[in-house]
Tab-separated table of C-alpha atoms in Angstrom:
chain	number	residue	atom	x	y	z
W	1	UNK	CA	26.378	44.299	-25.672
W	2	UNK	CA	26.726	44.476	-21.911
W	3	UNK	CA	27.020	41.994	-19.081
W	4	UNK	CA	25.183	42.271	-15.779
W	5	UNK	CA	26.187	40.361	-12.675
W	6	UNK	CA	24.105	39.329	-9.698
W	7	UNK	CA	25.784	40.817	-6.624
W	8	UNK	CA	24.394	38.057	-4.444
W	9	UNK	CA	25.535	34.936	-6.266
W	10	UNK	CA	27.645	36.006	-9.216
W	11	UNK	CA	25.358	34.844	-12.036
W	12	UNK	CA	26.074	36.818	-15.202
W	13	UNK	CA	23.404	37.956	-17.649
W	14	UNK	CA	25.049	38.439	-21.024
W	15	UNK	CA	22.898	40.608	-23.282
W	16	UNK	CA	24.324	39.076	-26.438
W	17	UNK	CA	23.389	35.578	-25.264
W	18	UNK	CA	20.028	36.256	-23.631
W	19	UNK	CA	18.512	33.226	-21.870
W	20	UNK	CA	16.635	31.337	-24.603
W	21	UNK	CA	15.451	28.589	-22.202
W	22	UNK	CA	13.547	31.261	-20.321
W	23	UNK	CA	12.204	32.966	-23.419
W	24	UNK	CA	14.730	35.803	-23.363
W	25	UNK	CA	16.145	36.022	-26.890
W	26	UNK	CA	19.810	36.746	-27.624
W	27	UNK	CA	20.504	40.499	-27.828
W	28	UNK	CA	17.750	41.359	-25.347
W	29	UNK	CA	18.909	44.449	-23.525
W	30	UNK	CA	18.843	44.459	-19.735
W	31	UNK	CA	16.119	47.078	-19.771
W	32	UNK	CA	13.924	44.759	-21.821
W	33	UNK	CA	14.297	41.815	-19.456
W	34	UNK	CA	10.959	41.690	-17.568
W	35	UNK	CA	10.855	43.601	-14.283
W	36	UNK	CA	9.738	40.537	-12.359
W	37	UNK	CA	12.525	38.358	-13.736
W	38	UNK	CA	14.569	36.647	-11.025
W	39	UNK	CA	18.175	35.528	-10.995
W	40	UNK	CA	17.973	31.886	-12.137
W	41	UNK	CA	20.658	30.767	-9.701
W	42	UNK	CA	19.601	32.434	-6.490
W	43	UNK	CA	16.217	34.061	-6.977
W	44	UNK	CA	16.985	37.709	-6.268
W	45	UNK	CA	15.462	40.478	-8.364
W	46	UNK	CA	16.905	42.698	-11.089
W	47	UNK	CA	17.805	45.416	-8.588
W	48	UNK	CA	20.587	43.180	-7.230
W	49	UNK	CA	22.441	43.217	-10.533
W	50	UNK	CA	25.263	45.515	-11.484
W	51	UNK	CA	26.764	46.134	-14.885
W	52	UNK	CA	30.250	44.722	-14.881
W	53	UNK	CA	33.139	46.542	-16.456
W	54	UNK	CA	34.700	44.655	-19.268
W	55	UNK	CA	38.439	44.849	-19.579
J	1	UNK	CA	16.586	50.512	36.547
J	2	UNK	CA	15.013	53.044	34.218
J	3	UNK	CA	15.404	51.397	30.866
J	4	UNK	CA	14.161	53.317	27.878
J	5	UNK	CA	11.178	51.657	26.202
J	6	UNK	CA	10.599	51.928	22.469
J	7	UNK	CA	7.618	50.745	20.437
J	8	UNK	CA	7.545	49.453	16.912
J	9	UNK	CA	5.288	47.563	14.547
J	10	UNK	CA	7.592	44.973	13.053
J	11	UNK	CA	10.828	44.112	14.822
J	12	UNK	CA	13.433	42.164	12.849
J	13	UNK	CA	16.489	40.649	14.487
J	14	UNK	CA	19.255	40.449	11.911
J	15	UNK	CA	20.307	42.594	8.964
J	16	UNK	CA	21.432	40.006	6.440
J	17	UNK	CA	19.912	38.879	3.178
J	18	UNK	CA	16.710	37.564	4.769
J	19	UNK	CA	16.030	40.743	6.709
J	20	UNK	CA	16.783	43.019	3.768
J	21	UNK	CA	14.487	41.148	1.424
J	22	UNK	CA	11.561	40.970	3.837
J	23	UNK	CA	11.855	44.747	4.195
J	24	UNK	CA	12.118	45.406	0.459
J	25	UNK	CA	9.164	43.186	-0.379
J	26	UNK	CA	7.079	44.591	2.468
J	27	UNK	CA	7.577	48.149	1.248
J	28	UNK	CA	6.980	47.083	-2.353
J	29	UNK	CA	3.643	45.668	-1.240
J	30	UNK	CA	2.747	49.121	0.017
J	31	UNK	CA	3.034	48.348	3.716
J	32	UNK	CA	4.119	51.383	5.718
J	33	UNK	CA	4.146	50.075	9.277
J	34	UNK	CA	7.063	51.042	11.548
J	35	UNK	CA	9.935	48.598	11.204
J	36	UNK	CA	12.890	48.339	13.578
J	37	UNK	CA	15.914	46.222	12.755
J	38	UNK	CA	18.225	45.171	15.574
J	39	UNK	CA	21.566	43.803	14.419
J	40	UNK	CA	24.889	42.869	15.979
J	41	UNK	CA	26.621	43.893	12.774
J	42	UNK	CA	27.060	47.316	11.206
J	43	UNK	CA	23.877	46.861	9.213
J	44	UNK	CA	25.384	47.202	5.746
J	45	UNK	CA	23.831	45.132	3.010
J	46	UNK	CA	26.294	42.695	1.431
J	47	UNK	CA	26.248	39.282	-0.152
J	48	UNK	CA	27.556	36.355	1.845
J	49	UNK	CA	27.662	33.946	-1.105
J	50	UNK	CA	30.097	36.300	-2.774
J	51	UNK	CA	32.554	36.075	0.130
J	52	UNK	CA	33.773	32.656	-0.910
J	53	UNK	CA	35.077	33.777	-4.263
J	54	UNK	CA	35.729	37.421	-3.616
J	55	UNK	CA	39.529	37.158	-3.863
J	56	UNK	CA	39.498	36.162	-7.501
J	57	UNK	CA	37.338	39.149	-8.221
J	58	UNK	CA	39.853	41.367	-6.423
J	59	UNK	CA	37.234	42.383	-3.933
J	60	UNK	CA	38.879	44.153	-1.058
J	61	UNK	CA	36.555	44.320	1.955
J	62	UNK	CA	35.765	47.920	1.067
J	63	UNK	CA	34.918	47.220	-2.533
J	64	UNK	CA	32.453	44.389	-1.993
J	65	UNK	CA	29.064	45.534	-3.196
J	66	UNK	CA	27.558	47.050	-0.122
J	67	UNK	CA	24.706	49.392	0.387
J	68	UNK	CA	25.436	51.436	3.426
J	69	UNK	CA	23.191	50.909	6.390
J	70	UNK	CA	22.102	54.544	6.578
J	71	UNK	CA	21.221	54.714	2.892
J	72	UNK	CA	19.210	51.520	3.148
J	73	UNK	CA	17.411	52.698	6.273
J	74	UNK	CA	16.425	55.944	4.622
J	75	UNK	CA	15.365	54.359	1.376
J	76	UNK	CA	13.108	51.810	3.052
J	77	UNK	CA	12.087	53.888	6.058
J	78	UNK	CA	13.336	51.638	8.822
J	79	UNK	CA	14.739	52.305	12.239
J	80	UNK	CA	18.122	50.583	12.461
J	81	UNK	CA	19.834	49.645	15.716
J	82	UNK	CA	23.283	48.451	14.667
J	83	UNK	CA	26.033	47.003	16.882
J	84	UNK	CA	23.240	45.945	19.211
J	85	UNK	CA	22.698	42.568	20.828
J	86	UNK	CA	19.292	41.246	21.817
J	87	UNK	CA	19.672	39.702	25.265
J	88	UNK	CA	16.182	38.425	25.993
J	89	UNK	CA	12.650	38.084	24.714
J	90	UNK	CA	9.432	38.410	26.635
J	91	UNK	CA	6.740	36.578	24.717
J	92	UNK	CA	3.906	37.550	27.051
J	93	UNK	CA	4.749	41.272	26.870
J	94	UNK	CA	5.755	41.004	23.208
J	95	UNK	CA	8.975	42.835	23.892
J	96	UNK	CA	12.668	42.291	23.609
J	97	UNK	CA	15.587	43.671	25.557
J	98	UNK	CA	18.788	44.695	23.867
J	99	UNK	CA	22.201	45.978	24.843
J	100	UNK	CA	23.827	48.876	23.113
J	101	UNK	CA	27.512	49.056	22.295
J	102	UNK	CA	28.079	51.138	25.411
J	103	UNK	CA	26.532	48.462	27.624
J	104	UNK	CA	23.268	50.194	28.455
J	105	UNK	CA	20.036	48.292	27.904
J	106	UNK	CA	16.733	49.280	26.324
J	107	UNK	CA	13.404	47.587	25.680
J	108	UNK	CA	11.583	47.334	22.355
J	109	UNK	CA	7.888	46.488	22.330
J	110	UNK	CA	6.780	44.913	19.039
J	111	UNK	CA	3.567	43.770	17.361
J	112	UNK	CA	5.294	41.215	15.176
J	113	UNK	CA	8.803	39.822	15.417
J	114	UNK	CA	10.939	38.214	12.738
J	115	UNK	CA	14.029	36.141	13.452
J	116	UNK	CA	16.482	36.618	10.584
J	117	UNK	CA	19.544	35.750	12.619
J	118	UNK	CA	21.191	33.295	10.276
J	119	UNK	CA	23.611	30.562	11.180
J	120	UNK	CA	27.155	30.549	12.462
J	121	UNK	CA	30.106	28.357	11.537
J	122	UNK	CA	30.519	25.178	13.528
J	123	UNK	CA	33.767	25.641	15.427
J	124	UNK	CA	36.645	23.194	15.507
J	125	UNK	CA	36.308	23.020	19.300
J	126	UNK	CA	32.770	21.773	18.821
J	127	UNK	CA	34.096	18.803	16.877
J	128	UNK	CA	36.662	17.991	19.513
J	129	UNK	CA	39.804	19.816	18.408
J	130	UNK	CA	42.050	21.766	20.741
J	131	UNK	CA	42.511	25.209	19.288
J	132	UNK	CA	45.488	27.251	20.452
J	133	UNK	CA	46.047	29.474	17.424
J	134	UNK	CA	43.803	31.743	15.364
J	135	UNK	CA	41.347	29.945	13.079
J	136	UNK	CA	39.523	31.992	10.486
J	137	UNK	CA	35.936	31.434	9.500
J	138	UNK	CA	34.198	33.597	6.972
J	139	UNK	CA	30.528	34.061	7.647
J	140	UNK	CA	30.057	37.777	8.020
J	141	UNK	CA	31.497	40.803	6.310
J	142	UNK	CA	33.654	41.560	9.346
J	143	UNK	CA	35.143	38.047	9.187
J	144	UNK	CA	36.047	38.565	5.555
J	145	UNK	CA	37.795	41.817	6.425
J	146	UNK	CA	39.867	40.078	9.107
J	147	UNK	CA	40.720	37.149	6.878
J	148	UNK	CA	41.643	39.398	3.981
J	149	UNK	CA	43.832	41.498	6.261
J	150	UNK	CA	45.703	38.481	7.642
J	151	UNK	CA	46.144	37.032	4.173
J	152	UNK	CA	47.417	40.165	2.489
J	153	UNK	CA	49.831	40.927	5.337
J	154	UNK	CA	51.356	37.483	4.974
J	155	UNK	CA	51.472	37.802	1.203
J	156	UNK	CA	53.203	41.156	1.399
J	157	UNK	CA	55.887	39.813	3.711
J	158	UNK	CA	56.476	36.415	2.141
J	159	UNK	CA	55.073	36.581	-1.374
J	160	UNK	CA	51.741	35.019	-2.283
J	161	UNK	CA	53.172	31.724	-3.491
J	162	UNK	CA	54.896	31.177	-0.164
J	163	UNK	CA	51.769	31.530	1.911
J	164	UNK	CA	50.314	28.190	2.937
J	165	UNK	CA	46.660	27.990	3.827
J	166	UNK	CA	45.090	25.038	5.588
J	167	UNK	CA	41.380	24.716	4.905
J	168	UNK	CA	39.457	22.432	7.212
J	169	UNK	CA	36.404	21.145	5.381
J	170	UNK	CA	35.995	19.958	1.807
J	171	UNK	CA	32.269	20.645	1.534
J	172	UNK	CA	30.760	23.216	-0.771
J	173	UNK	CA	32.225	26.269	0.976
J	174	UNK	CA	35.622	24.676	1.578
J	175	UNK	CA	35.915	23.826	-2.119
J	176	UNK	CA	34.867	27.301	-3.189
J	177	UNK	CA	37.507	28.849	-0.954
J	178	UNK	CA	40.114	26.352	-2.105
J	179	UNK	CA	39.423	27.343	-5.711
J	180	UNK	CA	39.452	31.055	-4.940
J	181	UNK	CA	42.705	30.935	-2.954
J	182	UNK	CA	44.488	28.593	-5.354
J	183	UNK	CA	43.484	30.907	-8.218
J	184	UNK	CA	45.318	33.697	-6.455
J	185	UNK	CA	48.473	31.639	-6.189
J	186	UNK	CA	48.332	30.619	-2.526
J	187	UNK	CA	49.442	27.122	-1.488
J	188	UNK	CA	46.261	25.424	-0.429
J	189	UNK	CA	45.826	22.242	1.593
J	190	UNK	CA	42.414	20.873	2.421
J	191	UNK	CA	41.783	18.525	5.352
J	192	UNK	CA	38.575	16.560	5.846
J	193	UNK	CA	37.301	13.457	7.605
J	194	UNK	CA	35.678	12.460	4.310
J	195	UNK	CA	37.633	10.821	1.529
J	196	UNK	CA	36.524	13.071	-1.326
J	197	UNK	CA	35.225	16.609	-1.920
J	198	UNK	CA	31.538	17.428	-1.370
J	199	UNK	CA	31.010	13.852	-0.217
J	200	UNK	CA	27.520	14.555	1.083
J	201	UNK	CA	26.278	16.147	-2.114
J	202	UNK	CA	28.005	14.295	-4.965
J	203	UNK	CA	28.446	10.686	-6.045
J	204	UNK	CA	32.096	9.509	-6.108
J	205	UNK	CA	32.524	9.963	-9.867
J	206	UNK	CA	31.631	13.656	-9.687
J	207	UNK	CA	33.709	14.252	-6.549
J	208	UNK	CA	36.645	12.876	-8.505
J	209	UNK	CA	36.166	15.385	-11.332
J	210	UNK	CA	36.151	18.226	-8.845
J	211	UNK	CA	39.130	16.868	-6.921
J	212	UNK	CA	41.163	16.557	-10.141
J	213	UNK	CA	40.321	20.047	-11.290
J	214	UNK	CA	41.363	21.561	-7.977
J	215	UNK	CA	44.478	19.381	-7.806
J	216	UNK	CA	45.471	20.779	-11.183
J	217	UNK	CA	45.334	24.231	-9.582
J	218	UNK	CA	47.716	22.963	-6.922
J	219	UNK	CA	45.313	22.129	-4.118
J	220	UNK	CA	46.633	19.350	-1.886
J	221	UNK	CA	44.163	17.018	-0.229
J	222	UNK	CA	44.430	15.314	3.152
J	223	UNK	CA	41.600	12.820	3.276
J	224	UNK	CA	40.126	10.883	6.169
J	225	UNK	CA	41.874	13.151	8.643
J	226	UNK	CA	40.220	14.515	11.748
J	227	UNK	CA	41.749	17.733	13.087
J	228	UNK	CA	42.806	17.261	16.704
J	229	UNK	CA	44.922	20.297	17.463
J	230	UNK	CA	45.741	23.703	16.016
J	231	UNK	CA	48.714	25.381	17.639
J	232	UNK	CA	51.062	28.291	17.133
J	233	UNK	CA	54.709	27.653	16.331
J	234	UNK	CA	56.399	31.049	16.156
J	235	UNK	CA	54.926	32.615	13.039
J	236	UNK	CA	53.517	29.402	11.667
J	237	UNK	CA	50.478	27.390	12.594
J	238	UNK	CA	50.551	23.655	13.185
J	239	UNK	CA	47.580	21.547	12.225
J	240	UNK	CA	47.588	18.083	13.746
J	241	UNK	CA	45.153	15.295	13.088
J	242	UNK	CA	44.089	12.267	15.097
J	243	UNK	CA	45.456	10.046	12.326
J	244	UNK	CA	48.943	11.420	12.828
J	245	UNK	CA	49.254	14.107	10.146
J	246	UNK	CA	51.140	17.254	11.059
J	247	UNK	CA	50.809	20.153	8.655
J	248	UNK	CA	52.668	23.416	8.972
J	249	UNK	CA	50.714	26.302	7.472
J	250	UNK	CA	50.575	30.063	7.764
J	251	UNK	CA	46.860	30.458	8.183
J	252	UNK	CA	43.907	28.182	8.941
J	253	UNK	CA	40.428	28.627	7.459
J	254	UNK	CA	37.625	26.492	8.800
J	255	UNK	CA	34.492	25.611	6.809
J	256	UNK	CA	32.984	22.590	8.520
J	257	UNK	CA	29.332	23.458	8.588
J	258	UNK	CA	26.801	25.955	9.844
J	259	UNK	CA	24.528	25.835	12.821
J	260	UNK	CA	21.449	28.011	13.066
J	261	UNK	CA	21.513	30.720	15.721
J	262	UNK	CA	18.745	29.465	17.985
J	263	UNK	CA	19.941	30.397	21.468
J	264	UNK	CA	17.667	33.399	21.850
J	265	UNK	CA	14.612	31.668	20.368
J	266	UNK	CA	15.219	28.591	22.468
J	267	UNK	CA	15.607	30.564	25.683
J	268	UNK	CA	12.264	32.194	24.949
J	269	UNK	CA	10.662	28.765	24.736
J	270	UNK	CA	10.233	28.528	20.947
J	271	UNK	CA	10.585	25.092	19.412
J	272	UNK	CA	13.923	24.569	17.621
J	273	UNK	CA	16.020	21.823	16.146
J	274	UNK	CA	18.238	22.382	14.264
J	275	UNK	CA	16.724	25.715	13.234
J	276	UNK	CA	13.784	27.659	14.648
J	277	UNK	CA	10.703	25.621	13.766
J	278	UNK	CA	8.248	27.375	11.493
J	279	UNK	CA	5.296	26.229	9.433
J	280	UNK	CA	4.733	26.869	5.763
J	281	UNK	CA	3.739	30.447	6.597
J	282	UNK	CA	7.040	30.958	8.410
J	283	UNK	CA	5.226	31.130	11.774
J	284	UNK	CA	6.850	29.858	14.948
J	285	UNK	CA	4.782	28.422	17.772
J	286	UNK	CA	3.989	32.015	18.789
J	287	UNK	CA	1.398	33.592	16.461
J	288	UNK	CA	3.246	36.892	16.097
J	289	UNK	CA	6.765	35.536	15.743
J	290	UNK	CA	8.277	34.412	12.456
J	291	UNK	CA	11.636	33.071	11.306
J	292	UNK	CA	13.248	32.616	7.907
J	293	UNK	CA	16.585	32.037	6.196
J	294	UNK	CA	19.539	30.112	7.570
J	295	UNK	CA	18.180	30.218	11.151
J	296	UNK	CA	14.894	28.524	10.321
J	297	UNK	CA	13.641	24.991	9.782
J	298	UNK	CA	10.572	25.294	7.545
J	299	UNK	CA	8.183	22.324	7.752
J	300	UNK	CA	11.144	20.216	8.817
J	301	UNK	CA	13.371	21.523	6.013
J	302	UNK	CA	16.694	23.183	6.796
J	303	UNK	CA	18.321	24.465	3.621
J	304	UNK	CA	20.939	27.152	4.063
J	305	UNK	CA	20.914	28.629	0.585
J	306	UNK	CA	19.692	31.767	-1.112
J	307	UNK	CA	16.855	30.338	-3.222
J	308	UNK	CA	14.772	29.082	-0.274
J	309	UNK	CA	15.584	32.249	1.641
J	310	UNK	CA	14.274	34.441	-1.172
J	311	UNK	CA	11.101	32.373	-1.553
J	312	UNK	CA	10.534	32.651	2.188
J	313	UNK	CA	11.174	36.399	2.270
J	314	UNK	CA	8.650	37.029	-0.503
J	315	UNK	CA	5.988	34.836	1.065
J	316	UNK	CA	6.495	36.303	4.545
J	317	UNK	CA	6.379	39.889	3.294
J	318	UNK	CA	3.086	39.204	1.510
J	319	UNK	CA	1.652	37.620	4.648
J	320	UNK	CA	2.772	40.508	6.834
J	321	UNK	CA	1.262	42.952	4.336
J	322	UNK	CA	-2.073	41.227	4.808
J	323	UNK	CA	-2.162	38.520	2.138
J	324	UNK	CA	-1.450	35.199	3.859
J	325	UNK	CA	0.932	33.372	1.541
J	326	UNK	CA	2.652	30.016	2.036
J	327	UNK	CA	6.225	29.522	0.935
J	328	UNK	CA	6.583	26.956	-1.824
J	329	UNK	CA	9.916	25.392	-2.725
J	330	UNK	CA	10.302	24.056	-6.255
J	331	UNK	CA	13.368	21.857	-6.859
J	332	UNK	CA	16.200	24.284	-6.168
J	333	UNK	CA	19.601	23.549	-7.737
J	334	UNK	CA	22.653	25.002	-6.027
J	335	UNK	CA	25.430	26.362	-8.208
J	336	UNK	CA	28.858	25.698	-6.731
J	337	UNK	CA	31.247	28.569	-7.403
J	338	UNK	CA	34.284	26.543	-8.374
J	339	UNK	CA	35.371	28.055	-11.706
J	340	UNK	CA	37.948	25.258	-12.118
J	341	UNK	CA	35.066	22.818	-12.518
J	342	UNK	CA	31.436	23.914	-12.831
J	343	UNK	CA	29.232	21.895	-10.455
J	344	UNK	CA	25.508	22.068	-9.823
J	345	UNK	CA	23.673	19.974	-7.238
J	346	UNK	CA	19.972	19.547	-6.595
J	347	UNK	CA	19.435	17.271	-3.609
J	348	UNK	CA	15.930	17.185	-2.095
J	349	UNK	CA	15.472	17.760	1.636
J	350	UNK	CA	15.285	14.827	3.981
J	351	UNK	CA	17.008	11.514	3.583
J	352	UNK	CA	15.541	9.681	0.644
J	353	UNK	CA	15.513	6.023	1.593
J	354	UNK	CA	17.069	3.629	-0.855
J	355	UNK	CA	18.044	6.452	-3.231
J	356	UNK	CA	20.909	5.669	-5.559
J	357	UNK	CA	22.961	7.585	-8.089
J	358	UNK	CA	22.846	6.861	-11.797
J	359	UNK	CA	25.846	8.470	-13.503
J	360	UNK	CA	26.308	9.094	-17.219
J	361	UNK	CA	28.423	11.318	-19.464
J	362	UNK	CA	32.020	11.503	-20.516
J	363	UNK	CA	35.229	13.022	-19.301
J	364	UNK	CA	34.528	15.983	-17.057
J	365	UNK	CA	30.960	16.395	-18.267
J	366	UNK	CA	28.928	14.125	-16.026
J	367	UNK	CA	25.267	13.928	-15.156
J	368	UNK	CA	24.226	12.060	-12.043
J	369	UNK	CA	20.571	11.407	-11.258
J	370	UNK	CA	19.455	10.554	-7.770
J	371	UNK	CA	16.877	7.805	-8.222
J	372	UNK	CA	14.291	6.772	-5.655
J	373	UNK	CA	13.410	3.133	-5.175
J	374	UNK	CA	10.353	3.590	-7.401
J	375	UNK	CA	12.690	4.609	-10.226
J	376	UNK	CA	11.670	8.262	-10.107
J	377	UNK	CA	14.306	10.991	-10.238
J	378	UNK	CA	14.524	12.839	-6.935
J	379	UNK	CA	17.526	15.047	-7.591
J	380	UNK	CA	20.646	15.453	-9.678
J	381	UNK	CA	24.240	16.616	-9.793
J	382	UNK	CA	26.083	17.929	-12.862
J	383	UNK	CA	29.631	18.817	-13.816
J	384	UNK	CA	31.256	20.589	-16.749
J	385	UNK	CA	29.073	21.225	-19.779
J	386	UNK	CA	26.218	19.275	-18.237
J	387	UNK	CA	25.514	22.127	-15.804
J	388	UNK	CA	23.644	23.850	-18.632
J	389	UNK	CA	20.899	21.279	-18.197
J	390	UNK	CA	20.075	22.307	-14.643
J	391	UNK	CA	17.029	24.394	-15.548
J	392	UNK	CA	15.437	21.743	-17.725
J	393	UNK	CA	16.158	18.981	-15.223
J	394	UNK	CA	14.854	20.989	-12.276
J	395	UNK	CA	11.556	21.481	-14.114
J	396	UNK	CA	11.022	17.711	-14.226
J	397	UNK	CA	11.327	17.359	-10.454
J	398	UNK	CA	8.364	17.619	-8.073
J	399	UNK	CA	8.268	20.570	-5.676
J	400	UNK	CA	10.379	20.077	-2.573
J	401	UNK	CA	7.808	21.908	-0.478
J	402	UNK	CA	4.537	21.901	-2.392
J	403	UNK	CA	1.535	24.224	-2.038
J	404	UNK	CA	-0.370	23.236	1.068
J	405	UNK	CA	-3.607	21.384	0.323
J	406	UNK	CA	-6.634	23.457	1.244
J	407	UNK	CA	-5.229	26.897	2.042
J	408	UNK	CA	-6.552	28.267	5.316
């Protein structure tokens, strides 16, 4: 499972956790998150997210 | 004086987050009109909110996520004039005059103009201090590079834990920087005229949680102190206050507020105060001139955060593409990037009369509701585990800038 971080505000989307409150189930891959989904903290789109390396 | 004259469709002054998102959304909507961006900066796309906790993420200035100006210009088909300062506007001619880096001037004739010029840090001189030594502010990518350079040089010579940083301002940005720098091992002191952190956004109980968490990291607080003088003493910097404090530090960082960049708009006769006045369609008093982001005051609301900026950019792009769209602000919580103590605040615009805080929770997990005099919740602030409730709580709040009644 991967993590994706918003480059504008730092919010992290964790695939294993999903975002149940928004109807995104745990283990939803980034590709399956809707295209029009916005960062919940700052409102930017999916194209402002980068996959973060995990150490 | 034979100044070169250029023509464009949409002229945008500024190349920050607001500008970039208007362009992206405009092109996404299928609009292909000529766009010219004039910017004082290099024109690279970066994230300002990330600057205040970039150290902990080991972000050297060169490794901050940046899309190069040229790549962006090509991808979105825009004409970029970087390192260029707009010197005047001619509203009647619908043109602007700018100066290139080499000092020569040119004219750009536009059909529509967007101000996306942001805000700049309030300076210590503006609040009455005498400044005789370098004071760092971090508002643009170039500032971050300078700050980072000064910091790492000092750290290399003295060792990180021997570098003392004086931060003036304990608001949201000051606290984020304090956290970021303390995390790295620097000795951090924070000076403010207030008597607690984020005094304008949090009730006392929540300020206390944040203050404790940062104190645990080693941050030292100097409350109710008004900076009167910053001076150089050999390699150190002296920070004096009107109340008699005298701090010796190695570097000063100021974060005492932002003021919208309105000089150009004002000199052209557009209504401003504090930001450039625009209506719910982001229109200034001139029908072909718009403003958005940190430089704008939208229907009387000045909120210098990303959420309202993004809403505005999307609405403006749709309008420019031919589908007149008002900006609507739901309740917009702000996430404070202080990893030592998660904090979220959602304070509505304006000054709610007779609003009072109702605080509940335990330990570091507090929930504070801002209650109006009719016992309705207007806003909230959360710490610790309670921050998880921000989405649900925000949904119960009325829009901060609702849909206009009867769309024209």
